[in-house]
mmCIF file of C-alpha atoms and ligand atoms in Angstrom:
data_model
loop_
_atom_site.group_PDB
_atom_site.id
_atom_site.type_symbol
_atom_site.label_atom_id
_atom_site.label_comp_id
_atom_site.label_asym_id
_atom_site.label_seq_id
_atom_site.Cartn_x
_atom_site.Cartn_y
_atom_site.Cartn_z
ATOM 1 C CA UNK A 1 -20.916 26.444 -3.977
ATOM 2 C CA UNK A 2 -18.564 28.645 -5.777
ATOM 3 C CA UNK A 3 -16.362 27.226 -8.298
ATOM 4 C CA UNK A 4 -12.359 26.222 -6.993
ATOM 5 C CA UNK A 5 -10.060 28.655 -8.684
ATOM 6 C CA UNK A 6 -8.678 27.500 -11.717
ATOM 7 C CA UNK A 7 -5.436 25.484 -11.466
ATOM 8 C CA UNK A 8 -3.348 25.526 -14.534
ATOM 9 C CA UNK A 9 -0.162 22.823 -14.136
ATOM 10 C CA UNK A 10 2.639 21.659 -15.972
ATOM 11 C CA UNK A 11 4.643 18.626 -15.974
ATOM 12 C CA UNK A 12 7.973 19.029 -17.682
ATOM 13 C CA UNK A 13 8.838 14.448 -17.138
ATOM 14 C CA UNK A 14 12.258 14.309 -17.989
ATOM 15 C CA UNK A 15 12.585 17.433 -20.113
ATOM 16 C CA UNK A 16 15.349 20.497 -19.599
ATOM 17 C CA UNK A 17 18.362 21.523 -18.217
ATOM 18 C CA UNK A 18 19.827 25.115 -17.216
ATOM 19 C CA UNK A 19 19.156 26.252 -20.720
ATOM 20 C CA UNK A 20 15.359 25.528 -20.125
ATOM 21 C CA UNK A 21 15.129 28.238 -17.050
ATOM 22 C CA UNK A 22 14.663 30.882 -19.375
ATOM 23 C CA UNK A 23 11.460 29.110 -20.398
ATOM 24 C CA UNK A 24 10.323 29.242 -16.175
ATOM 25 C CA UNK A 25 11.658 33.293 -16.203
ATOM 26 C CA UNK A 26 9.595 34.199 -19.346
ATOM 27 C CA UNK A 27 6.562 32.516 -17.435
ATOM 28 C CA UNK A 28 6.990 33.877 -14.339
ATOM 29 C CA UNK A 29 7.436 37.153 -15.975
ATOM 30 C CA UNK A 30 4.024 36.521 -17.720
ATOM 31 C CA UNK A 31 2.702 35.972 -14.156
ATOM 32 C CA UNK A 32 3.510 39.310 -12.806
ATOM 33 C CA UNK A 33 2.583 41.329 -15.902
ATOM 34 C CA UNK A 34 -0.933 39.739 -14.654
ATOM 35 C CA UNK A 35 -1.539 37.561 -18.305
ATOM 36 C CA UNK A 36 -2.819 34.531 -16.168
ATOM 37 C CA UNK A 37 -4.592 37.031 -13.907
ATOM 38 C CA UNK A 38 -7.462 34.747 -11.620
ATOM 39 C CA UNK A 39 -5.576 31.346 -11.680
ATOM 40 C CA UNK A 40 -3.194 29.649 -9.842
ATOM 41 C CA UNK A 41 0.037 28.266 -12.025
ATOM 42 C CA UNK A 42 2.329 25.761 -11.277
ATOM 43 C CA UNK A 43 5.318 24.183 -13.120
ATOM 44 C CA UNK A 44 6.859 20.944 -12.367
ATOM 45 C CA UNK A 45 10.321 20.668 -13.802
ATOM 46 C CA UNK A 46 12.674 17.626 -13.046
ATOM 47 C CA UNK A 47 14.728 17.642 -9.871
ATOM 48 C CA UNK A 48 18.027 19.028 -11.134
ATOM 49 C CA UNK A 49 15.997 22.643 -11.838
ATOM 50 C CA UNK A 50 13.835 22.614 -8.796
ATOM 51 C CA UNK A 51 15.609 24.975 -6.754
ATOM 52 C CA UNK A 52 17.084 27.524 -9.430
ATOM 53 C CA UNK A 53 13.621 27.582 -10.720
ATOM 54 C CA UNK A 54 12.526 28.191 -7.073
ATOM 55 C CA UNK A 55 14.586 30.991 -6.985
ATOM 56 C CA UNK A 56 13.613 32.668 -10.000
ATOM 57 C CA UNK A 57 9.984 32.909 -8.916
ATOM 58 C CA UNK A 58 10.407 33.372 -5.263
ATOM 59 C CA UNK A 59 7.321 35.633 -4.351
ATOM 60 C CA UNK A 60 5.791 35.561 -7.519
ATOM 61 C CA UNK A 61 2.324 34.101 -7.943
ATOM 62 C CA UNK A 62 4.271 30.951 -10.246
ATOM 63 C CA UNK A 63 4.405 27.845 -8.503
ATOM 64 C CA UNK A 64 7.625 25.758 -8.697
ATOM 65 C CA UNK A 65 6.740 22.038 -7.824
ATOM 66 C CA UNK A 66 8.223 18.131 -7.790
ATOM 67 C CA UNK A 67 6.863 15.278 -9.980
ATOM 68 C CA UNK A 68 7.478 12.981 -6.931
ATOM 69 C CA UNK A 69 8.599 12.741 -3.417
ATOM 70 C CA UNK A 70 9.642 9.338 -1.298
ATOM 71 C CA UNK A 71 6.741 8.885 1.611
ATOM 72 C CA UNK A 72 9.906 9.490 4.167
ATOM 73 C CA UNK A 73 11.009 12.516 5.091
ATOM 74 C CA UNK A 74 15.081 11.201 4.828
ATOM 75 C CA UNK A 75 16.634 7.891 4.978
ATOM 76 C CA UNK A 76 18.384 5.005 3.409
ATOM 77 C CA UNK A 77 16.439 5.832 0.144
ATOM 78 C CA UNK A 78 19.173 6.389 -2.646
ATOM 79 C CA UNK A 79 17.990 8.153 -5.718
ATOM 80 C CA UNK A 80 14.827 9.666 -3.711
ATOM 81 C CA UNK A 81 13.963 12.736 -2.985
ATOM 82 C CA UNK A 82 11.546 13.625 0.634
ATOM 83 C CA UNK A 83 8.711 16.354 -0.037
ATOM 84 C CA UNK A 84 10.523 18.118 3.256
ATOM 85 C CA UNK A 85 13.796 18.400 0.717
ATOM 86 C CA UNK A 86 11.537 19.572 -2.309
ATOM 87 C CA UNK A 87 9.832 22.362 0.443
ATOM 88 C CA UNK A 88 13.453 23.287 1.358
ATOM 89 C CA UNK A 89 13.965 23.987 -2.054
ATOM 90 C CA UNK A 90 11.441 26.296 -2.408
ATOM 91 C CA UNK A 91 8.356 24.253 -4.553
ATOM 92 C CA UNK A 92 5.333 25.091 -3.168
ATOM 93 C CA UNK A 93 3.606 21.358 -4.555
ATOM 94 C CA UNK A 94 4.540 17.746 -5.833
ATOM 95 C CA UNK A 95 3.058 15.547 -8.421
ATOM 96 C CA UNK A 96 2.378 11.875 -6.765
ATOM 97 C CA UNK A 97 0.860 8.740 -8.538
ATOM 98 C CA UNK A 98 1.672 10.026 -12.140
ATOM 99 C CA UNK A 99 0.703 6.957 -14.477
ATOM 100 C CA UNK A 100 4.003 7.090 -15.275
ATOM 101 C CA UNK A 101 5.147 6.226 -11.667
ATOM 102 C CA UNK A 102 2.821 3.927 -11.936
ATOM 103 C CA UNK A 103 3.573 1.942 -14.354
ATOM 104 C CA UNK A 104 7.749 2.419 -14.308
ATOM 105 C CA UNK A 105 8.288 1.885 -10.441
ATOM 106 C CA UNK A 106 5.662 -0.307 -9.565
ATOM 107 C CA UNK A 107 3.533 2.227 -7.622
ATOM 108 C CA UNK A 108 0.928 1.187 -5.644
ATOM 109 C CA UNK A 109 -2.573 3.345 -4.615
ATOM 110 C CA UNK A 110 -1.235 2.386 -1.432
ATOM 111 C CA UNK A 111 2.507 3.933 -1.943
ATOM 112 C CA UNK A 112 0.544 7.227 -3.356
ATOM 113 C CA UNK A 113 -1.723 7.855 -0.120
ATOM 114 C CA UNK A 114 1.535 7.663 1.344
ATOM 115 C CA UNK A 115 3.309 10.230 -0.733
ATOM 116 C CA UNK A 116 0.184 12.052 -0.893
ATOM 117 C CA UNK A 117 0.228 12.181 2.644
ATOM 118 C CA UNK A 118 4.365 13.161 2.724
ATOM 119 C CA UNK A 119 3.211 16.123 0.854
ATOM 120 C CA UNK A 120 0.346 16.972 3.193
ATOM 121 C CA UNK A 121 3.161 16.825 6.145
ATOM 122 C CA UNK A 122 5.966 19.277 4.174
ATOM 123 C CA UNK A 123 3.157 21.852 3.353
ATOM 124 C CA UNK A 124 3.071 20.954 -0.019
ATOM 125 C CA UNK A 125 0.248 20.754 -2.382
ATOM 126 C CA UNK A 126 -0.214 16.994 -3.977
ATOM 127 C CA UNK A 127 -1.411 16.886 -7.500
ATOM 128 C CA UNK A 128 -2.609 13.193 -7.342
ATOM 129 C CA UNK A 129 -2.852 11.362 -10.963
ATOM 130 C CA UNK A 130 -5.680 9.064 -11.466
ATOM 131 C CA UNK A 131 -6.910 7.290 -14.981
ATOM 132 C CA UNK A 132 -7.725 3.918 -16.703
ATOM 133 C CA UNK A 133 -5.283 2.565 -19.153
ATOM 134 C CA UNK A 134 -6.761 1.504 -22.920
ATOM 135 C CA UNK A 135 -7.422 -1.879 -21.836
ATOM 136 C CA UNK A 136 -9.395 -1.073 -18.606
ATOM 137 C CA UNK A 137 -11.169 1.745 -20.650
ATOM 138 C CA UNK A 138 -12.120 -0.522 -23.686
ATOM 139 C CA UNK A 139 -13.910 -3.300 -20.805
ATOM 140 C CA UNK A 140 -15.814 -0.252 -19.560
ATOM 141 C CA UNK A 141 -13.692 -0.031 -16.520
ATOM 142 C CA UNK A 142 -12.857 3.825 -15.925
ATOM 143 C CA UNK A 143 -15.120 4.790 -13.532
ATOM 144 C CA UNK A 144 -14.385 1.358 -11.272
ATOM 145 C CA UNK A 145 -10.881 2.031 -11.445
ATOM 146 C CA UNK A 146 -10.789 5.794 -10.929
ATOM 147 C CA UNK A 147 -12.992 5.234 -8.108
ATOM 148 C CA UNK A 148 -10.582 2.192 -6.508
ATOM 149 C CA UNK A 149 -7.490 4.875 -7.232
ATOM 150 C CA UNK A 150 -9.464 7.413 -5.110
ATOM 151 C CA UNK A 151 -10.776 5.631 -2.280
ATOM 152 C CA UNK A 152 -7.126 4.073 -1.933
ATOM 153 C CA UNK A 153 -4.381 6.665 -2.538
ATOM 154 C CA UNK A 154 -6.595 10.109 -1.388
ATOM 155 C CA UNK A 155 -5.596 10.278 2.699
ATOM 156 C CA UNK A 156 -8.941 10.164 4.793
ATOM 157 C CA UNK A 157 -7.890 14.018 5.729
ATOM 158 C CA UNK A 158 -6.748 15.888 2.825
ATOM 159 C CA UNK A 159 -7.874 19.459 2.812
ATOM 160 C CA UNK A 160 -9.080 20.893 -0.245
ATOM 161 C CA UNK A 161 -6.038 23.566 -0.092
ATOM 162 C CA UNK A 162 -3.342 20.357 -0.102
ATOM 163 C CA UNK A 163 -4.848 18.695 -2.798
ATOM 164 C CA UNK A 164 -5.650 18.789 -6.714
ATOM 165 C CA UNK A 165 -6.911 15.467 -8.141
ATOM 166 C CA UNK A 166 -5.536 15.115 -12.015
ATOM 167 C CA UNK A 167 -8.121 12.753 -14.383
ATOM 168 C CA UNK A 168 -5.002 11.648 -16.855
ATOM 169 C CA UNK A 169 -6.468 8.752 -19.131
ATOM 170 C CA UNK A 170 -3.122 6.803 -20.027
ATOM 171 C CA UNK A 171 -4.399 6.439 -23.387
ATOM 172 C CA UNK A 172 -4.484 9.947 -24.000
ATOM 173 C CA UNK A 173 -1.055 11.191 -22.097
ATOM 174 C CA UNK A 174 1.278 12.005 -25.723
ATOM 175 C CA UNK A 175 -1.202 10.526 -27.858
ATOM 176 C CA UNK A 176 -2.841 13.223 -29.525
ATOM 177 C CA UNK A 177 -6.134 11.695 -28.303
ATOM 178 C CA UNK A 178 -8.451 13.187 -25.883
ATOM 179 C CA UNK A 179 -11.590 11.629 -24.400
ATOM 180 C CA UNK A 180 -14.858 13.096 -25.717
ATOM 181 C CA UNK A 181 -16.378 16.115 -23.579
ATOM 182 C CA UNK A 182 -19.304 14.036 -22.136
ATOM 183 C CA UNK A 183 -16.727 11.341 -21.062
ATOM 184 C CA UNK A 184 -14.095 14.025 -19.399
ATOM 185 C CA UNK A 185 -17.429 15.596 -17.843
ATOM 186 C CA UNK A 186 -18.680 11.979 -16.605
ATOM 187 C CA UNK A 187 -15.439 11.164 -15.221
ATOM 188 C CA UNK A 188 -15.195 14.583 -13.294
ATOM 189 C CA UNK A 189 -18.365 14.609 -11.894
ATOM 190 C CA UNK A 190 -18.084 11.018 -10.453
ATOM 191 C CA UNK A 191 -14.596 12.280 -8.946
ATOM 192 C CA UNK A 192 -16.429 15.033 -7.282
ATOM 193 C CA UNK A 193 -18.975 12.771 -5.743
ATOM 194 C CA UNK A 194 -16.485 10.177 -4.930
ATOM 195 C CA UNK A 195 -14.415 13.141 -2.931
ATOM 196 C CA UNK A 196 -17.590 14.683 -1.554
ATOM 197 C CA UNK A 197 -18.274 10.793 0.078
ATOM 198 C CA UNK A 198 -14.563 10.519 1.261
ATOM 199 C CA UNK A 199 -13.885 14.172 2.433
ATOM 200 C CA UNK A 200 -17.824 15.386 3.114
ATOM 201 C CA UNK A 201 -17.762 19.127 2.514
ATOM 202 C CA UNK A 202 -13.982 19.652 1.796
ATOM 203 C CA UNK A 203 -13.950 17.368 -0.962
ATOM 204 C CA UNK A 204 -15.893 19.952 -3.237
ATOM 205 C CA UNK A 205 -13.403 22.841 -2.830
ATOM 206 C CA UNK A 206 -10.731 19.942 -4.398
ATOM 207 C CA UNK A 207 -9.451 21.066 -7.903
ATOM 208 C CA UNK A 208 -10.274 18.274 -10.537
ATOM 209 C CA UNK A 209 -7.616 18.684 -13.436
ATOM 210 C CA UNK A 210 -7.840 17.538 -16.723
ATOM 211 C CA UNK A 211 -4.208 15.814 -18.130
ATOM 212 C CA UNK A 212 -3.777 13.800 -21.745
ATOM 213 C CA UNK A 213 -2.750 15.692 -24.793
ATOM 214 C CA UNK A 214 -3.808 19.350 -23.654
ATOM 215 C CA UNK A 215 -3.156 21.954 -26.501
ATOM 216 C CA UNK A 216 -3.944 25.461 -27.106
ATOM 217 C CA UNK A 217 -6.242 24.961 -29.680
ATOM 218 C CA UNK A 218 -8.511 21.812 -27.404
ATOM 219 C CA UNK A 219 -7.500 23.817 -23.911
ATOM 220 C CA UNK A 220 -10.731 26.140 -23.427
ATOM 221 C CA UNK A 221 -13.117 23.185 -24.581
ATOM 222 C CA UNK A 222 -11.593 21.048 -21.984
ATOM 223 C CA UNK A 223 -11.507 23.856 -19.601
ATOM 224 C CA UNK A 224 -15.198 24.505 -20.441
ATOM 225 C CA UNK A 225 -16.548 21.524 -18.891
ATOM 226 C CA UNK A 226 -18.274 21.211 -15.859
ATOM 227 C CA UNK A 227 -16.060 20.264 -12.692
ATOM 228 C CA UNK A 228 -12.950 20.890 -14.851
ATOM 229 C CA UNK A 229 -10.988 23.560 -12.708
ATOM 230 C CA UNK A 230 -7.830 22.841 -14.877
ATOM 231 C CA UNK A 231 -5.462 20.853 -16.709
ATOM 232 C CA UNK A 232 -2.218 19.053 -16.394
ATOM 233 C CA UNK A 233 -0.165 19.748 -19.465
ATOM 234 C CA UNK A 234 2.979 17.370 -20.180
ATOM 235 C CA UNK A 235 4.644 18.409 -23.579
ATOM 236 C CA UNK A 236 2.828 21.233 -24.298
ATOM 237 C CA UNK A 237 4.120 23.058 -21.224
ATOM 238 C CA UNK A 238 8.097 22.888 -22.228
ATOM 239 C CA UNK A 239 7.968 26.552 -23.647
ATOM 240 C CA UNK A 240 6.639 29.307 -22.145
ATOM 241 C CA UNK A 241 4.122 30.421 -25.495
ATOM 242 C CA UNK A 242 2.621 27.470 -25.523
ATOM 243 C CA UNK A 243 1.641 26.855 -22.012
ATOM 244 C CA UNK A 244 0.859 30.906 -21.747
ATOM 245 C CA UNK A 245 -1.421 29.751 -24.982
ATOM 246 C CA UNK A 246 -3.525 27.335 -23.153
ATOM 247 C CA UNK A 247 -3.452 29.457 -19.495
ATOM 248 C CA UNK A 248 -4.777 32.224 -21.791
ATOM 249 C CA UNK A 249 -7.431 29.729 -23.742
ATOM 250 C CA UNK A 250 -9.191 29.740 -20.610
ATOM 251 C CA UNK A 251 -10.845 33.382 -20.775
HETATM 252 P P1 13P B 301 0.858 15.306 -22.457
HETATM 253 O O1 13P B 301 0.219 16.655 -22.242
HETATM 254 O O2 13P B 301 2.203 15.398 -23.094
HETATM 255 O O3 13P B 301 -0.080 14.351 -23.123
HETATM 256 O O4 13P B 301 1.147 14.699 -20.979
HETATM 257 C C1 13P B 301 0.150 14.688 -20.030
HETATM 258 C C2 13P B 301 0.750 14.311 -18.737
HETATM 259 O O5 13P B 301 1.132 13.171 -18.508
HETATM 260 C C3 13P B 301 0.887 15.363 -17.708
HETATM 261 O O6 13P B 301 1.200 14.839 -16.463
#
C-alpha cells in the first residue's frame, strides 16, 4: 500500500494578530514557488485570522484551518464557532480533541467524535489529537489510552480524505521532550492497526501525525519513522523560516 502523502500542520494556540499574516503570506508564497513541493500544508491560526488568512491563500496549495469547531452547525452556543462557519470562511480543515481542549474545557472522546463528525459534515478535514499525559505514560498506559481515545472519538465512517489522526504525548507538547523513535514508531503502528480494525481498508490511507516539541533540527528523524506521514508543530510554526525549516527537513 503506498504511503499517505505527507501532511505537514501547524497549530498557532493563541498566538498572532494582523501583524502575524505576513508570516501566512511568506508561507504561502513558499508554497507556490514549489519549496514544500509533494506535501500537503496546513496552518491553523486562531479564529480572529481565519478568514484574512483564507483569503491570502485562496487557490494556493496552503491550507488555512480552525483549532476547534462546536458539534452544531449554529445555535445558542456563545463564544463557539460551527465547522459550517469555519468552511464559510474559507479553511479547508479543523483541529478537534487538542489535549489542550481536553484538559481546559472538559472535552470528552465523546464531544470529539462529535466535532470530528461536524467537520466530516462542513467538508472539512479533522486533525484529531490523541496522547497519554505523564502520569498515564509513567503506569505504562499509552497504548490503552490512545487506543480508548480512538475507538471513542474516531466516527465509525471517517474517510481517509476527512481525517488525519495527530499522536501528541502531553508530556512532550512545549517541553522540549520528545518520545524516543521506537516509542513514536510503537505508538504509530498500533494507531494504524487500531484504524485498520475500526475503518477496514480506509483506515490505512489515514495520515498519522507526529505533535510534541517538533523542531527543525529533530523534524526529519521524526518524519523518518515508519507510519509517520507528518507532524503537528505548535510553537515552532509561528514564523514562516522555521516551519519552512522543518517542511523542508523532510527531503
Ligand atoms: P509544540 O510544538 O509547541 O510542542 O506544540 C505541539 C502542539 O500542541 C501542536 O498541536
Amino acid at each position: 500500500m503506498a504511503r499517505p502523502r505527507p501532511l505537514l500542520a501547524g497549530n498557532w494556540k493563541m498566538h498572532g494578530t494582523r501583524g502575524s499574516l505576513g508570516e501566512i503570506a511568506a508561507l504561502r508564497d513558499a508554497v507556490t514557488a514549489g519549496r514544500t513541493r509533494g506535501t500537503d500544508v496546513l496552518v491553523c491560526p486562531p479564529f480572529t485570522l481565519v478568514m484574512a488568512a483564507a483569503e491570502l491563500c485562496a487557490g494556493t496549495g496552503l491550507t488555512i484551518g480552525g483549532q476547534d469547531c462546536d458539534p452544531q452547525p449554529s445555535g445558542a452556543a456563545t463564544g463557539d464557532v460551527s465547522a459550517e462557519m469555519l468552511r464559510d470562511a474559507g479553511a479547508g480543515a479543523v483541529i478537534v480533541g487538542h489535549s489542550e481542549r481536553r484538559a481546559n474545557h472538559g472535552e470528552t472522546d465523546e464531544t470529539v467524535r462529535a466535532k470530528a463528525e461536524a467537520a466530516a459534515r462542513a467538508g472539512l478535514m479533522a486533525v484529531l489529537c490523541v496522547g497519554e499525559t505523564r502520569a498515564e505514560h509513567d503506569r505504562g498506559e499509552t497504548l490503552r489510552v490512545i487506543g480508548r481515545q480512538i475507538d471513542e472519538s474516531v466516527p465509525p465512517g471517517a474517510r481517509a480524505a476527512g481525517l488525519a489522526l495527530a499522536y501528541e504525548p502531553v508530556w512532550a507538547i512545549g517541553t522540549g521532550l520528545v518520545p524516543s523513535p521506537e516509542a513514536i514508531g510503537e505508538v504509530h503502528a498500533f494507531m494504524r492497526r487500531r484504524l485498520a480494525s475500526l475503518l477496514g481498508p480506509e483506515g490505512a490511507g489515514v495520515r498519522l501525525l507526529y505533535g510534541g516539541s517538533v523542531k527543525p533540527d529533530n523534524a526529519a528523524e521524526v518524519m523518518g519513522i515508519a507510519d509517520v506521514d507528518g507532524v503537528l508543530v505548535g510553537g515552532a510554526s509561528l514564523t514562516a523560516d522555521e516551519f519552512l525549516a522543518i517542511v523542508e527537513a523532510k527531503r
